[in-house]
Amino acid sequence: GWVLVRLRRTLSAQSRIFCSSPSDYRKSQPSMLKHLTSKIKATGPVSVAEYMREVLTNPVTGYYVRNNMLGPDGDFITSPEISQVFGELLGVWIISEWMAAGRPKQLQLVELGPGNGSLAADVLRVFGQLQSVLGGASVSLHLMEVSPALSDFQAQTLTGGGSQKADCEEDPVYRHGTTAAGLPVSWYRCLEDVPAGFSIFVAHEFFDSLPVHKFQRTEKGWREVLVDVDPEDSGKLRFVVSPGPTLASATLVQANERRDHIEVCAEGGVIIQQLARRILNDGGAVLIMDYGHDGTKTDTFRGFKDHQLHDVLLSPGSADLTADVDFSFLRRMAGGGVACLGPVTQGLFLKNMGIDTRMQVLLRNCHDPSTRKQLINSYDMLTNPTKMGERFLFFSLLHPSRLKRSPVLLPVAGFTDLSFS
């Protein structure tokens, strides 16, 4: 839990800063590079995980704290921005898992790292269209978001002007509001602040932004890769290999690891354990969608700026940093209590969910040539193996009873080829 404690400190510090006036400190805002070099000179090289955490979530100069980096003007475009069909099919998946659980009276939709809110908006639109199926279930939306800039954006997308920030900065619900359809929406900094109850957790491009430790196999055993100041140029950073074992290299590398270089996301492991515990206690499901692999890749740490690859150590704080999710690690951290499905490719998941049928309906009803072209392009971007179709993976945690339900086992949509009539 030490990782979470540190993250919580970072986030509570972040919340304190954003309750004061941003203009107070912006005038004297230090550069991230200066901050990192002075820190390294004082206490020695930092782990890649600490570097990522500082660069992305530092309360003053962190990339996520300052920027709205999504969409055509930001540093990357995600599936929900490409096509509303993506969110609609996710909405169908969520309702099918709620039905398979016996239609509980309460349905909490919890999204981790909700981006600009477009995915949640598309899912809620499906909930509205399938109101007759949901019946009298009490539906609520819970968003886990550390970026004040993005929470403003999400509030606008989901509630228009209908949201309020909490009076007290220590309040676990730091913002709350209501959608146009009357559904309650709450914002949190920490997963443990989300209330208990039957929940479907959705994480789209959330885990790939969590800090990773990097390890290199050497003749002396596993050593951690660290970030240091370049001795030739004090304005530059460089990677170095730790001369001896670190706490992380001694505890996070599996004894039977075969790769020579690995990335381990300890924070992701802690969050997966929390999610698994909640599903076992309260029921529900987790759907994780991200760039990743099943324990095969080595060096995937990279930066993105203006939709282009960017050197991870160059002008820190100006670009998004990411590392592919190791789903084999998440499966191991989830433990044997929950059922794990996948990972399967995005292309396969969406085809299993009926994207082909849905696109045919949309194209049949669309007579505007530019909109038709947009639909065809977005379908290609989502499902084409050379684009997002194979690089993007879907992984699910389910309550063990979900796969043992008698007398008939309901197949899990997306992970099973369902026939659509």
Short mmCIF file of C-alpha atoms in Angstrom, two decimals:
data_model
loop_
_atom_site.label_atom_id
_atom_site.label_comp_id
_atom_site.label_asym_id
_atom_site.label_seq_id
_atom_site.Cartn_x
_atom_site.Cartn_y
_atom_site.Cartn_z
CA GLY A 1 0.00 0.00 0.00
CA TRP A 2 2.99 2.45 0.23
CA VAL A 3 2.50 3.37 -3.41
CA LEU A 4 -1.10 4.40 -2.78
CA VAL A 5 -0.15 6.39 0.31
CA ARG A 6 2.34 8.40 -1.76
CA LEU A 7 -0.20 8.90 -4.55
CA ARG A 8 -2.77 10.04 -2.02
CA ARG A 9 -0.31 12.59 -0.60
CA THR A 10 0.37 13.87 -4.11
CA LEU A 11 -3.33 14.16 -4.84
CA SER A 12 -4.29 15.80 -1.54
CA ALA A 13 -1.46 18.30 -2.09
CA GLN A 14 -2.84 18.83 -5.57
CA SER A 15 -6.33 19.48 -4.21
CA ARG A 16 -4.98 22.03 -1.70
CA ILE A 17 -3.20 23.95 -4.45
CA PHE A 18 -6.25 24.05 -6.67
CA CYS A 19 -8.42 25.47 -3.89
CA SER A 20 -6.13 28.53 -3.86
CA SER A 21 -6.06 30.89 -6.80
CA PRO A 22 -4.10 29.39 -9.74
CA SER A 23 -2.90 32.85 -10.77
CA ASP A 24 -1.05 33.21 -7.43
CA TYR A 25 1.63 30.68 -8.33
CA ARG A 26 1.56 30.72 -12.12
CA LYS A 27 3.69 33.88 -12.25
CA SER A 28 6.54 32.13 -10.43
CA GLN A 29 5.82 28.66 -11.81
CA PRO A 30 9.06 26.66 -11.77
CA SER A 31 9.95 24.56 -14.78
CA MET A 32 9.56 20.81 -14.36
CA LEU A 33 13.12 20.24 -15.63
CA LYS A 34 14.57 22.65 -13.02
CA HIS A 35 12.50 21.00 -10.29
CA LEU A 36 13.67 17.49 -11.30
CA THR A 37 17.37 18.38 -11.71
CA SER A 38 17.53 20.07 -8.28
CA LYS A 39 15.74 17.10 -6.70
CA ILE A 40 18.13 14.59 -8.35
CA LYS A 41 21.20 16.65 -7.40
CA ALA A 42 20.00 16.72 -3.79
CA THR A 43 18.93 13.08 -3.31
CA GLY A 44 20.31 11.11 -6.28
CA PRO A 45 18.72 9.50 -9.36
CA VAL A 46 14.95 8.82 -9.26
CA SER A 47 13.04 5.75 -10.43
CA VAL A 48 11.16 5.94 -13.74
CA ALA A 49 7.95 5.58 -11.67
CA GLU A 50 8.80 8.66 -9.60
CA TYR A 51 9.78 10.55 -12.77
CA MET A 52 6.43 9.69 -14.41
CA ARG A 53 4.48 10.63 -11.29
CA GLU A 54 6.20 14.02 -11.04
CA VAL A 55 5.89 14.79 -14.75
CA LEU A 56 2.21 13.81 -15.00
CA THR A 57 0.66 14.69 -11.62
CA ASN A 58 2.94 17.22 -9.88
CA PRO A 59 0.47 19.70 -8.32
CA VAL A 60 2.00 22.77 -9.98
CA THR A 61 3.65 21.78 -13.26
CA GLY A 62 2.22 18.28 -13.90
CA TYR A 63 1.06 17.55 -17.43
CA TYR A 64 -2.39 16.23 -16.41
CA VAL A 65 -2.90 19.02 -13.89
CA ARG A 66 -2.31 21.86 -16.35
CA ASN A 67 -3.55 20.58 -19.68
CA ASN A 68 -6.59 19.41 -21.52
CA MET A 69 -4.63 17.00 -23.70
CA LEU A 70 -7.43 15.11 -25.40
CA GLY A 71 -8.93 15.50 -28.83
CA PRO A 72 -7.68 17.09 -32.05
CA ASP A 73 -5.91 19.99 -30.27
CA GLY A 74 -4.35 17.84 -27.55
CA ASP A 75 -1.64 15.21 -27.62
CA PHE A 76 -3.73 12.14 -28.37
CA ILE A 77 -7.15 11.05 -29.59
CA THR A 78 -8.84 8.15 -27.81
CA SER A 79 -11.53 5.71 -29.03
CA PRO A 80 -14.48 7.61 -27.50
CA GLU A 81 -13.51 10.70 -29.49
CA ILE A 82 -13.24 8.69 -32.69
CA SER A 83 -16.73 7.28 -32.64
CA GLN A 84 -19.84 7.32 -30.47
CA VAL A 85 -20.46 3.69 -31.54
CA PHE A 86 -17.61 2.67 -29.22
CA GLY A 87 -19.41 4.14 -26.19
CA GLU A 88 -22.77 2.76 -27.27
CA LEU A 89 -21.44 -0.80 -27.46
CA LEU A 90 -19.84 -0.34 -24.04
CA GLY A 91 -23.22 0.77 -22.69
CA VAL A 92 -24.75 -2.44 -24.04
CA TRP A 93 -21.95 -4.48 -22.38
CA ILE A 94 -22.57 -2.79 -19.01
CA ILE A 95 -26.32 -3.44 -19.14
CA SER A 96 -25.79 -7.07 -20.20
CA GLU A 97 -23.48 -7.65 -17.18
CA TRP A 98 -26.00 -5.94 -14.88
CA MET A 99 -28.72 -8.27 -16.24
CA ALA A 100 -26.47 -11.34 -15.87
CA ALA A 101 -25.99 -10.41 -12.19
CA GLY A 102 -29.75 -10.67 -11.65
CA ARG A 103 -30.68 -6.99 -12.23
CA PRO A 104 -29.58 -5.50 -8.87
CA LYS A 105 -31.66 -2.55 -7.61
CA GLN A 106 -28.58 -0.33 -7.73
CA LEU A 107 -26.18 0.23 -10.63
CA GLN A 108 -23.11 2.39 -10.05
CA LEU A 109 -21.15 3.17 -13.21
CA VAL A 110 -17.61 4.04 -12.09
CA GLU A 111 -15.12 5.38 -14.64
CA LEU A 112 -11.42 5.64 -13.81
CA GLY A 113 -9.75 8.52 -15.66
CA PRO A 114 -12.80 9.64 -17.68
CA GLY A 115 -10.93 11.82 -20.22
CA ASN A 116 -13.22 14.54 -21.52
CA GLY A 117 -16.39 12.70 -20.42
CA SER A 118 -17.45 11.61 -23.91
CA LEU A 119 -17.35 7.88 -23.14
CA ALA A 120 -19.57 8.28 -20.05
CA ALA A 121 -21.93 10.53 -22.08
CA ASP A 122 -22.28 7.88 -24.83
CA VAL A 123 -22.89 5.14 -22.25
CA LEU A 124 -25.53 7.21 -20.44
CA ARG A 125 -27.30 7.89 -23.74
CA VAL A 126 -27.67 4.09 -24.17
CA PHE A 127 -29.00 3.86 -20.59
CA GLY A 128 -31.62 6.45 -21.56
CA GLN A 129 -32.59 4.51 -24.69
CA LEU A 130 -32.83 1.26 -22.70
CA GLN A 131 -34.73 2.77 -19.76
CA SER A 132 -37.41 0.08 -20.10
CA VAL A 133 -34.74 -2.62 -19.61
CA LEU A 134 -33.18 -0.87 -16.59
CA GLY A 135 -36.65 -0.54 -15.07
CA GLY A 136 -36.62 1.01 -11.62
CA ALA A 137 -32.89 0.46 -10.98
CA SER A 138 -31.17 3.36 -9.26
CA VAL A 139 -28.37 4.43 -11.65
CA SER A 140 -25.52 6.79 -10.68
CA LEU A 141 -22.23 7.88 -12.25
CA HIS A 142 -18.97 8.06 -10.27
CA LEU A 143 -15.82 9.55 -11.83
CA MET A 144 -12.30 9.08 -10.48
CA GLU A 145 -10.29 12.04 -11.79
CA VAL A 146 -7.10 13.69 -10.49
CA SER A 147 -6.99 16.57 -12.99
CA PRO A 148 -8.96 19.70 -12.03
CA ALA A 149 -8.78 20.92 -15.66
CA LEU A 150 -10.32 17.69 -16.94
CA SER A 151 -13.01 17.57 -14.24
CA ASP A 152 -14.20 21.01 -15.46
CA PHE A 153 -14.37 19.60 -18.97
CA GLN A 154 -16.22 16.44 -17.86
CA ALA A 155 -18.72 18.50 -15.84
CA GLN A 156 -19.49 20.60 -18.90
CA THR A 157 -19.94 17.50 -21.10
CA LEU A 158 -22.10 15.58 -18.63
CA THR A 159 -24.03 18.17 -16.62
CA GLY A 160 -23.85 21.40 -18.63
CA GLY A 161 -23.79 24.03 -15.90
CA GLY A 162 -25.39 21.70 -13.38
CA SER A 163 -22.48 20.83 -11.08
CA GLN A 164 -21.00 22.30 -7.90
CA LYS A 165 -17.54 22.02 -6.37
CA ALA A 166 -17.36 20.97 -2.71
CA ASP A 167 -16.94 23.75 -0.12
CA CYS A 168 -14.26 21.82 1.75
CA GLU A 169 -11.13 20.65 -0.05
CA GLU A 170 -10.95 17.56 2.20
CA ASP A 171 -14.39 16.37 1.00
CA PRO A 172 -13.95 12.98 -0.74
CA VAL A 173 -16.64 14.04 -3.28
CA TYR A 174 -14.90 17.16 -4.61
CA ARG A 175 -17.62 17.91 -7.19
CA HIS A 176 -21.17 16.70 -7.75
CA GLY A 177 -23.94 17.36 -10.22
CA THR A 178 -26.84 15.96 -12.20
CA THR A 179 -27.14 15.02 -15.87
CA ALA A 180 -29.92 16.43 -18.06
CA ALA A 181 -31.74 13.10 -17.54
CA GLY A 182 -31.52 13.54 -13.75
CA LEU A 183 -28.77 11.00 -12.97
CA PRO A 184 -26.45 11.94 -10.09
CA VAL A 185 -22.74 12.38 -10.96
CA SER A 186 -19.93 12.52 -8.35
CA TRP A 187 -16.18 13.17 -8.70
CA TYR A 188 -13.46 11.59 -6.51
CA ARG A 189 -9.66 11.62 -6.32
CA CYS A 190 -9.37 8.12 -4.80
CA LEU A 191 -11.02 4.81 -5.62
CA GLU A 192 -11.65 4.04 -1.94
CA ASP A 193 -13.87 7.14 -1.67
CA VAL A 194 -16.36 5.69 -4.20
CA PRO A 195 -19.29 4.26 -2.15
CA ALA A 196 -19.71 0.50 -1.77
CA GLY A 197 -22.42 -1.20 -3.85
CA PHE A 198 -22.92 -3.13 -7.09
CA SER A 199 -20.66 -1.35 -9.58
CA ILE A 200 -19.42 -1.70 -13.12
CA PHE A 201 -15.93 -0.19 -13.29
CA VAL A 202 -14.67 1.06 -16.64
CA ALA A 203 -11.03 2.08 -17.28
CA HIS A 204 -10.26 3.31 -20.79
CA GLU A 205 -6.62 4.37 -21.27
CA PHE A 206 -6.26 4.76 -17.50
CA PHE A 207 -3.72 2.08 -16.57
CA ASP A 208 -1.25 3.09 -19.31
CA SER A 209 -0.77 6.49 -17.65
CA LEU A 210 0.14 5.05 -14.23
CA PRO A 211 3.85 5.17 -13.26
CA VAL A 212 6.00 2.13 -14.10
CA HIS A 213 9.29 0.92 -12.67
CA LYS A 214 11.77 -0.27 -15.31
CA PHE A 215 14.19 -3.15 -14.67
CA GLN A 216 17.15 -4.47 -16.63
CA ARG A 217 18.68 -7.94 -16.30
CA THR A 218 22.47 -7.68 -15.73
CA GLU A 219 25.29 -10.11 -14.92
CA LYS A 220 24.78 -9.21 -11.25
CA GLY A 221 21.01 -9.82 -11.37
CA TRP A 222 18.07 -7.45 -11.85
CA ARG A 223 18.81 -3.74 -11.59
CA GLU A 224 16.42 -0.79 -11.71
CA VAL A 225 16.62 1.78 -14.52
CA LEU A 226 16.78 5.29 -13.02
CA VAL A 227 16.62 8.87 -14.31
CA ASP A 228 19.71 11.01 -13.62
CA VAL A 229 21.14 14.39 -14.63
CA ASP A 230 23.51 14.11 -17.61
CA PRO A 231 27.06 14.86 -16.28
CA GLU A 232 28.01 16.36 -19.69
CA ASP A 233 25.03 18.74 -19.72
CA SER A 234 23.22 19.68 -16.50
CA GLY A 235 20.18 20.82 -18.53
CA LYS A 236 19.60 17.27 -19.78
CA LEU A 237 18.39 14.04 -18.23
CA ARG A 238 19.55 10.49 -19.02
CA PHE A 239 18.77 6.89 -18.05
CA VAL A 240 21.23 5.03 -15.80
CA VAL A 241 21.22 1.51 -14.35
CA SER A 242 21.27 1.32 -10.56
CA PRO A 243 24.65 -0.06 -9.37
CA GLY A 244 22.97 -2.24 -6.71
CA PRO A 245 19.49 -3.65 -6.04
CA THR A 246 16.71 -1.21 -5.06
CA LEU A 247 13.65 -1.98 -2.94
CA ALA A 248 11.61 -2.12 -6.16
CA SER A 249 14.01 -4.44 -8.04
CA ALA A 250 14.14 -6.76 -5.01
CA THR A 251 10.33 -6.98 -4.63
CA LEU A 252 8.65 -6.42 -8.01
CA VAL A 253 10.46 -8.84 -10.37
CA GLN A 254 9.07 -12.39 -10.59
CA ALA A 255 11.60 -15.18 -9.90
CA ASN A 256 10.68 -16.95 -13.17
CA GLU A 257 10.86 -13.82 -15.39
CA ARG A 258 12.30 -14.68 -18.82
CA ARG A 259 12.54 -11.24 -20.41
CA ASP A 260 15.71 -9.15 -20.10
CA HIS A 261 13.92 -5.83 -19.63
CA ILE A 262 10.55 -5.31 -17.94
CA GLU A 263 8.19 -2.57 -16.81
CA VAL A 264 6.14 -3.09 -13.63
CA CYS A 265 3.26 -0.84 -12.61
CA ALA A 266 3.02 -1.30 -8.84
CA GLU A 267 0.26 1.31 -8.58
CA GLY A 268 -1.81 -0.53 -11.20
CA GLY A 269 -1.38 -3.71 -9.15
CA VAL A 270 -2.70 -2.00 -6.01
CA ILE A 271 -5.73 -0.60 -7.90
CA ILE A 272 -6.50 -4.03 -9.42
CA GLN A 273 -6.45 -5.56 -5.94
CA GLN A 274 -8.88 -2.89 -4.72
CA LEU A 275 -11.19 -3.54 -7.69
CA ALA A 276 -11.07 -7.33 -7.19
CA ARG A 277 -11.93 -6.90 -3.49
CA ARG A 278 -14.90 -4.64 -4.31
CA ILE A 279 -16.30 -7.08 -6.88
CA LEU A 280 -16.05 -9.97 -4.41
CA ASN A 281 -17.70 -7.92 -1.64
CA ASP A 282 -20.37 -5.96 -3.53
CA GLY A 283 -20.75 -7.66 -6.94
CA GLY A 284 -20.13 -6.10 -10.33
CA ALA A 285 -17.53 -6.21 -13.08
CA VAL A 286 -14.42 -4.39 -14.30
CA LEU A 287 -13.68 -3.66 -17.96
CA ILE A 288 -10.15 -2.42 -18.73
CA MET A 289 -9.38 -1.16 -22.25
CA ASP A 290 -5.84 -0.16 -23.06
CA TYR A 291 -2.71 -0.44 -25.15
CA GLY A 292 -1.00 -3.51 -23.78
CA HIS A 293 0.36 -7.03 -24.01
CA ASP A 294 0.12 -10.30 -22.09
CA GLY A 295 3.60 -10.35 -20.55
CA THR A 296 5.58 -10.36 -23.81
CA LYS A 297 6.82 -6.78 -24.40
CA THR A 298 9.85 -5.14 -22.81
CA ASP A 299 10.47 -1.42 -23.41
CA THR A 300 7.20 0.43 -24.17
CA PHE A 301 7.74 3.68 -22.21
CA ARG A 302 7.12 6.59 -24.60
CA GLY A 303 5.98 10.19 -24.87
CA PHE A 304 3.37 11.90 -27.09
CA LYS A 305 3.22 15.56 -28.04
CA ASP A 306 0.97 17.01 -30.76
CA HIS A 307 0.07 13.43 -31.82
CA GLN A 308 3.76 12.63 -32.46
CA LEU A 309 6.18 10.42 -30.54
CA HIS A 310 8.27 12.54 -28.18
CA ASP A 311 11.51 11.78 -26.28
CA VAL A 312 10.39 10.88 -22.73
CA LEU A 313 13.27 12.78 -21.09
CA LEU A 314 13.02 15.93 -23.23
CA SER A 315 11.24 19.02 -21.76
CA PRO A 316 9.40 17.02 -19.07
CA GLY A 317 5.84 18.19 -18.39
CA SER A 318 5.20 19.23 -21.99
CA ALA A 319 4.20 15.77 -23.29
CA ASP A 320 2.08 12.83 -22.22
CA LEU A 321 4.00 9.80 -20.92
CA THR A 322 2.66 6.28 -21.24
CA ALA A 323 3.68 2.62 -20.99
CA ASP A 324 1.79 -0.38 -22.36
CA VAL A 325 -0.23 -2.31 -19.79
CA ASP A 326 1.11 -5.74 -18.85
CA PHE A 327 -2.13 -7.70 -18.51
CA SER A 328 -0.31 -10.80 -17.23
CA PHE A 329 0.79 -8.68 -14.23
CA LEU A 330 -2.76 -7.39 -13.64
CA ARG A 331 -4.11 -10.96 -13.78
CA ARG A 332 -1.52 -12.10 -11.25
CA MET A 333 -2.28 -9.14 -8.94
CA ALA A 334 -6.05 -9.73 -9.15
CA GLY A 335 -5.49 -13.07 -7.41
CA GLY A 336 -7.51 -16.26 -7.65
CA GLY A 337 -10.70 -14.93 -6.06
CA VAL A 338 -12.08 -13.20 -9.17
CA ALA A 339 -12.55 -14.51 -12.70
CA CYS A 340 -10.34 -12.83 -15.35
CA LEU A 341 -11.29 -12.76 -19.04
CA GLY A 342 -8.99 -11.70 -21.86
CA PRO A 343 -7.13 -9.82 -22.98
CA VAL A 344 -8.82 -9.91 -26.39
CA THR A 345 -8.14 -7.39 -29.16
CA GLN A 346 -10.39 -4.35 -29.56
CA GLY A 347 -11.26 -5.46 -33.09
CA LEU A 348 -12.50 -8.84 -31.85
CA PHE A 349 -14.33 -7.37 -28.84
CA LEU A 350 -16.20 -4.80 -30.95
CA LYS A 351 -17.08 -7.38 -33.64
CA ASN A 352 -18.35 -9.72 -30.91
CA MET A 353 -20.42 -6.80 -29.58
CA GLY A 354 -22.04 -6.36 -33.00
CA ILE A 355 -20.24 -3.29 -34.37
CA ASP A 356 -20.77 -4.52 -37.95
CA THR A 357 -24.55 -4.70 -37.51
CA ARG A 358 -24.63 -1.31 -35.77
CA MET A 359 -22.57 0.36 -38.52
CA GLN A 360 -24.87 -1.07 -41.22
CA VAL A 361 -27.89 0.47 -39.46
CA LEU A 362 -26.15 3.85 -39.11
CA LEU A 363 -24.98 3.86 -42.75
CA ARG A 364 -28.43 2.85 -43.97
CA ASN A 365 -29.95 5.84 -42.16
CA CYS A 366 -27.22 8.30 -43.13
CA HIS A 367 -27.52 10.21 -46.40
CA ASP A 368 -24.92 12.91 -45.87
CA PRO A 369 -21.71 11.91 -47.76
CA SER A 370 -19.27 13.56 -45.32
CA THR A 371 -20.93 11.90 -42.28
CA ARG A 372 -20.89 8.53 -44.09
CA LYS A 373 -17.19 8.97 -44.78
CA GLN A 374 -16.57 9.87 -41.13
CA LEU A 375 -18.44 6.74 -39.98
CA ILE A 376 -16.46 4.47 -42.33
CA ASN A 377 -13.15 6.07 -41.24
CA SER A 378 -13.96 5.71 -37.55
CA TYR A 379 -14.96 2.06 -38.03
CA ASP A 380 -11.64 1.47 -39.81
CA MET A 381 -9.65 3.24 -37.05
CA LEU A 382 -11.36 1.18 -34.32
CA THR A 383 -11.21 -2.28 -35.92
CA ASN A 384 -8.38 -2.29 -38.48
CA PRO A 385 -5.55 -4.53 -37.18
CA THR A 386 -2.92 -2.01 -38.38
CA LYS A 387 -4.62 0.84 -36.43
CA MET A 388 -6.33 0.38 -33.05
CA GLY A 389 -7.90 -3.02 -33.80
CA GLU A 390 -5.02 -5.11 -32.48
CA ARG A 391 -2.87 -2.75 -30.41
CA PHE A 392 -5.74 -2.04 -28.07
CA LEU A 393 -6.83 -4.84 -25.70
CA PHE A 394 -9.89 -5.57 -23.53
CA PHE A 395 -9.63 -7.33 -20.17
CA SER A 396 -12.33 -8.03 -17.58
CA LEU A 397 -12.62 -8.98 -13.91
CA LEU A 398 -15.87 -10.71 -12.92
CA HIS A 399 -17.35 -12.20 -9.77
CA PRO A 400 -16.56 -15.96 -9.82
CA SER A 401 -20.29 -16.81 -9.66
CA ARG A 402 -20.71 -15.04 -13.03
CA LEU A 403 -19.10 -17.99 -14.84
CA LYS A 404 -20.89 -20.68 -12.80
CA ARG A 405 -24.47 -19.47 -13.02
CA SER A 406 -26.93 -22.31 -13.40
CA PRO A 407 -29.08 -23.65 -14.93
CA VAL A 408 -27.78 -21.69 -17.92
CA LEU A 409 -24.49 -19.79 -18.26
CA LEU A 410 -24.98 -16.44 -19.97
CA PRO A 411 -21.99 -15.80 -22.25
CA VAL A 412 -19.96 -12.68 -21.46
CA ALA A 413 -20.57 -10.24 -24.32
CA GLY A 414 -17.49 -9.00 -26.18
CA PHE A 415 -15.37 -11.93 -25.05
CA THR A 416 -17.66 -14.45 -26.76
CA ASP A 417 -18.92 -14.54 -30.34
CA LEU A 418 -22.61 -13.74 -29.99
CA SER A 419 -25.06 -14.08 -32.87
CA PHE A 420 -27.17 -11.02 -33.62
CA SER A 421 -30.56 -11.33 -35.22
#
